Amino acid sequence: MILVIAEQRDGTLNRATWETIAAAQQAGGGPVSVALPGSGLLAIASELAAAAVQEVVTIESPALATYTPDGYTAALAEAIGQLSPTIVALPHTYQTRDFAPKLAARLDRALVTDVVAIKTAEKSPMFVRPMFQGKLTADVVPLGPGPHFVTFQLGAFRADQAARGKSPAPVRALAVTVDAAAIRQRPEPPFREARQAVDLSQAERIVSVGRGIKEQSNLALAQALAAGGGGGRGPPPPPPPPPKSPPRARSATRGGCRWIVRWAARGRRSRRSCTSRWAFPGRSSTSSG
């Protein structure tokens, strides 16, 4: 059984959870279940029940109302012990990168991070992940007893590819004990760079414009494209004219005189510089023009 750890904050489900469900459904490691830690999870659990999964398990506790690595590690370690999955799948978010290594180390299990694809192997799925800053990809098979922990890179699987069930999946609560006194962290409000900041990792599509938009009125095309309307495709705009060549100078020598020709934007200008020398007994002569 593959257990997907869903991620939510303040009653809002992270859409990367649907990407992880799609990846788990393609892994071929048996039925898929979803575990949802937190507090006040009824609405989110009903949303996840629309997926084609075996069940949705809520892990609810007042100590999990706000995310902390200690609280999530303690609750999920106990839940995994009760559910006994073969693979634990998580979205590769900032929150997962915070507690997943701690959870895998506590259970002494293998952790494969940042997976972008899955290959079918004889005994267990093979996970593809980038290495050396994306220059290479490696096919990784985790060793040792299960469950194996796998995190999936955001955008590697499409959320709309997650299969939906014909009927809602069953939802049940899992009893876990979380000692609030053992939680060492004191969470603070999440950092926001700006009030209207947008998390691009959660955007369905990204549209960027620059000088090519030319006029303010043309921004409506980019806005329609970002909204999914196609932006009114039309013929491509004509290429910009080539830049004007900078003024340059060249010289030529004719009959012992050096002509310096300067090309300007509206024509050319020339200047003659000629120096001649004659040798006579007892004197020399120089003329220039």
XYZ file of C-alpha atoms in Angstrom:
289
model
C 0.000 0.000 0.000
C 1.208 3.514 -0.846
C 0.447 6.183 1.727
C 0.275 9.781 0.499
C 0.875 12.441 3.157
C -1.388 15.370 2.291
C -0.363 18.924 3.078
C -2.722 21.647 4.218
C -2.478 24.987 5.951
C -5.282 26.830 7.714
C -7.921 24.624 6.109
C -6.580 24.986 2.554
C -5.212 21.963 0.744
C -1.894 22.380 -1.055
C -2.526 21.473 -4.688
C 0.809 19.654 -4.747
C -1.014 16.915 -2.819
C -3.024 16.107 -5.952
C 0.220 15.838 -7.926
C 1.522 13.348 -5.360
C -1.697 11.334 -5.569
C -1.286 11.174 -9.355
C 2.307 9.969 -8.929
C 1.275 7.338 -6.366
C -1.442 6.033 -8.674
C 1.138 5.599 -11.439
C 3.715 3.909 -9.202
C 1.925 0.575 -9.286
C 2.806 -0.356 -5.718
C -0.682 -1.413 -4.661
C -3.685 0.551 -3.415
C -3.291 4.198 -2.472
C -4.422 5.763 0.785
C -4.144 9.381 1.940
C -3.161 10.536 5.437
C -4.114 14.074 6.431
C -2.511 15.533 9.580
C -3.743 18.705 11.250
C -6.798 20.024 13.041
C -10.329 20.699 11.761
C -9.908 18.448 8.731
C -13.462 17.453 7.814
C -13.830 19.717 4.772
C -10.398 18.876 3.374
C -10.940 15.151 3.935
C -14.187 15.355 1.963
C -12.293 17.034 -0.876
C -9.638 14.304 -0.922
C -12.307 11.592 -0.826
C -13.120 12.425 -4.456
C -9.843 10.774 -5.521
C -9.696 7.118 -6.558
C -8.029 5.992 -3.323
C -8.681 3.211 -0.864
C -9.394 5.542 2.059
C -8.637 8.927 3.579
C -7.231 8.830 7.100
C -7.311 11.945 9.260
C -4.668 12.430 11.933
C -6.224 15.113 14.088
C -4.812 16.638 17.230
C -4.733 20.130 18.778
C -0.939 19.832 18.781
C -1.049 19.635 14.966
C -3.159 22.760 14.449
C 0.038 24.630 13.561
C 2.848 22.857 11.762
C 5.956 21.935 13.733
C 8.588 19.336 12.742
C 8.404 17.648 16.147
C 4.617 17.375 16.131
C 4.343 16.072 12.572
C 7.184 13.609 13.051
C 5.655 12.142 16.198
C 2.145 11.884 14.753
C 3.170 10.461 11.372
C 5.585 7.964 12.893
C 2.750 6.508 14.957
C 0.323 6.595 12.014
C 2.776 4.820 9.703
C 3.289 2.155 12.351
C -0.473 1.503 12.405
C -1.052 1.588 8.634
C 2.121 -0.333 7.596
C 2.541 1.072 4.061
C 5.290 -0.044 1.682
C 5.886 3.483 0.305
C 5.223 6.864 1.880
C 4.791 9.534 -0.817
C 5.042 13.256 -0.103
C 5.106 16.457 -2.178
C 8.577 18.014 -2.292
C 7.540 21.259 -0.606
C 9.397 23.417 1.913
C 7.395 21.820 4.701
C 8.209 18.278 3.553
C 11.903 19.106 3.257
C 11.737 20.278 6.846
C 10.326 17.165 8.527
C 10.701 14.237 6.055
C 14.426 13.617 6.753
C 13.694 13.700 10.479
C 10.818 11.234 10.054
C 12.840 8.853 7.858
C 15.759 8.969 10.296
C 13.500 8.231 13.268
C 12.123 5.129 11.524
C 15.561 4.270 10.054
C 14.202 3.999 6.512
C 15.463 5.065 3.072
C 14.499 8.478 1.663
C 14.468 9.327 -2.063
C 13.887 13.025 -2.755
C 12.913 15.223 -5.695
C 11.590 12.413 -7.920
C 10.511 13.484 -11.415
C 9.441 10.160 -12.976
C 8.695 6.535 -12.154
C 9.864 3.434 -14.003
C 8.299 0.027 -13.555
C 10.668 -2.585 -12.156
C 10.139 -6.275 -11.476
C 9.940 -6.152 -7.694
C 9.514 -2.484 -6.812
C 9.133 0.813 -8.697
C 12.269 2.645 -9.824
C 12.390 6.376 -9.132
C 14.075 8.908 -11.422
C 15.654 11.955 -9.803
C 18.042 14.685 -11.025
C 21.658 14.769 -9.871
C 24.571 17.211 -10.156
C 22.279 20.244 -10.423
C 20.113 18.610 -13.064
C 22.950 17.667 -15.418
C 22.208 13.954 -14.996
C 19.294 11.789 -13.891
C 19.608 8.642 -11.816
C 17.336 5.599 -11.554
C 17.066 4.902 -7.829
C 15.721 1.793 -6.113
C 15.554 2.195 -2.309
C 17.046 -0.666 -0.323
C 16.233 -2.075 3.075
C 12.921 -2.770 4.776
C 9.901 -0.600 4.108
C 8.336 1.749 4.223
C 10.482 3.793 1.824
C 9.967 7.556 1.778
C 9.687 9.289 -1.620
C 9.149 12.994 -2.327
C 7.952 14.149 -5.744
C 9.137 17.340 -7.403
C 6.475 19.993 -7.891
C 5.185 20.040 -11.455
C 6.649 16.642 -12.379
C 3.129 15.160 -12.329
C -0.027 17.000 -13.250
C -2.705 17.444 -10.619
C -5.499 16.934 -13.144
C -4.100 13.477 -13.951
C -5.073 12.183 -10.517
C -7.841 9.653 -11.086
C -11.195 10.408 -9.474
C -13.367 7.681 -7.993
C -16.911 6.859 -9.036
C -17.961 7.317 -5.417
C -16.326 9.106 -2.469
C -13.654 7.141 -0.664
C -14.285 6.269 2.983
C -12.928 8.704 5.573
C -11.893 7.551 9.015
C -10.055 9.080 11.941
C -6.855 7.521 13.197
C -6.190 7.751 16.916
C -2.675 9.027 17.637
C -1.135 10.520 20.743
C 0.948 13.662 20.406
C 2.627 15.002 23.510
C 2.406 18.784 23.241
C 5.115 19.151 25.909
C 7.576 17.291 23.664
C 7.229 19.861 20.870
C 10.267 22.129 21.140
C 9.440 24.574 18.377
C 7.316 27.661 18.869
C 5.855 28.436 15.448
C 5.596 31.971 14.144
C 3.413 33.341 11.343
C 4.745 32.303 7.914
C 7.055 34.794 6.275
C 5.625 36.761 3.376
C 7.797 38.954 1.219
C 4.854 41.089 0.106
C 1.162 41.250 0.868
C 0.274 40.347 -2.721
C 3.103 37.875 -3.251
C 2.274 34.848 -5.398
C 3.714 31.381 -4.863
C 4.739 30.479 -8.412
C 5.182 26.830 -7.469
C 1.409 26.639 -6.951
C 0.438 28.462 -10.162
C -1.314 26.480 -12.879
C 0.297 28.579 -15.605
C 2.831 31.397 -15.702
C 2.669 34.165 -18.326
C 5.465 36.710 -18.541
C 5.671 39.758 -20.818
C 8.386 42.257 -21.586
C 9.212 44.865 -24.217
C 7.523 42.790 -26.893
C 4.123 43.751 -25.500
C 4.864 47.283 -26.815
C 1.710 49.014 -25.551
C -0.345 49.038 -22.371
C -3.453 48.036 -24.317
C -1.785 44.774 -25.395
C -1.631 43.538 -21.799
C -5.191 42.269 -22.248
C -3.808 39.524 -24.509
C -1.445 38.293 -21.793
C -4.198 38.459 -19.162
C -6.528 36.403 -21.380
C -3.755 33.852 -21.903
C -3.118 33.625 -18.145
C -6.842 33.081 -17.573
C -6.814 30.166 -20.019
C -8.575 31.924 -22.872
C -5.753 31.488 -25.350
C -5.041 35.188 -25.588
C -6.511 35.526 -29.078
C -3.825 33.919 -31.187
C -3.007 35.795 -34.353
C -0.168 36.285 -36.802
C 3.182 36.941 -35.163
C 4.232 40.589 -35.018
C 6.774 41.759 -37.602
C 10.388 41.605 -36.509
C 11.878 44.858 -35.238
C 14.020 46.831 -37.702
C 17.751 46.222 -37.526
C 19.676 48.741 -35.448
C 21.413 51.557 -37.275
C 25.101 51.110 -37.767
C 27.194 53.462 -35.675
C 29.259 56.079 -37.485
C 32.504 54.633 -38.727
C 35.593 55.930 -40.482
C 37.763 54.512 -43.240
C 40.726 55.820 -45.134
C 42.191 55.400 -48.585
C 45.418 56.609 -50.159
C 45.371 58.105 -53.671
C 48.367 59.622 -55.378
C 50.325 60.080 -52.168
C 47.357 61.753 -50.408
C 45.352 60.171 -47.648
C 41.610 60.599 -47.874
C 39.719 60.185 -44.598
C 36.035 59.483 -45.189
C 33.583 59.632 -42.303
C 30.130 58.140 -42.731
C 27.388 59.961 -40.882
C 23.709 59.135 -40.465
C 22.668 61.400 -43.415
C 25.522 61.047 -45.831
C 29.267 61.127 -45.877
C 31.860 63.751 -45.262
C 35.399 63.697 -46.548
C 38.591 65.507 -45.656
C 41.782 65.502 -47.663
C 45.084 65.368 -45.869
C 48.111 65.416 -48.160
C 51.741 66.058 -47.343
C 54.488 66.146 -49.947
C 58.234 66.697 -49.596
C 60.752 67.795 -52.245
C 64.474 67.737 -51.753
C 66.607 70.541 -53.244
C 70.230 71.346 -52.736
C 70.505 73.112 -49.445
C 66.805 73.301 -48.666
C 63.632 71.255 -48.268
C 60.027 72.134 -48.963
C 56.810 70.793 -47.414
C 53.317 71.488 -48.591
C 49.992 70.196 -47.302
C 46.442 70.609 -48.383
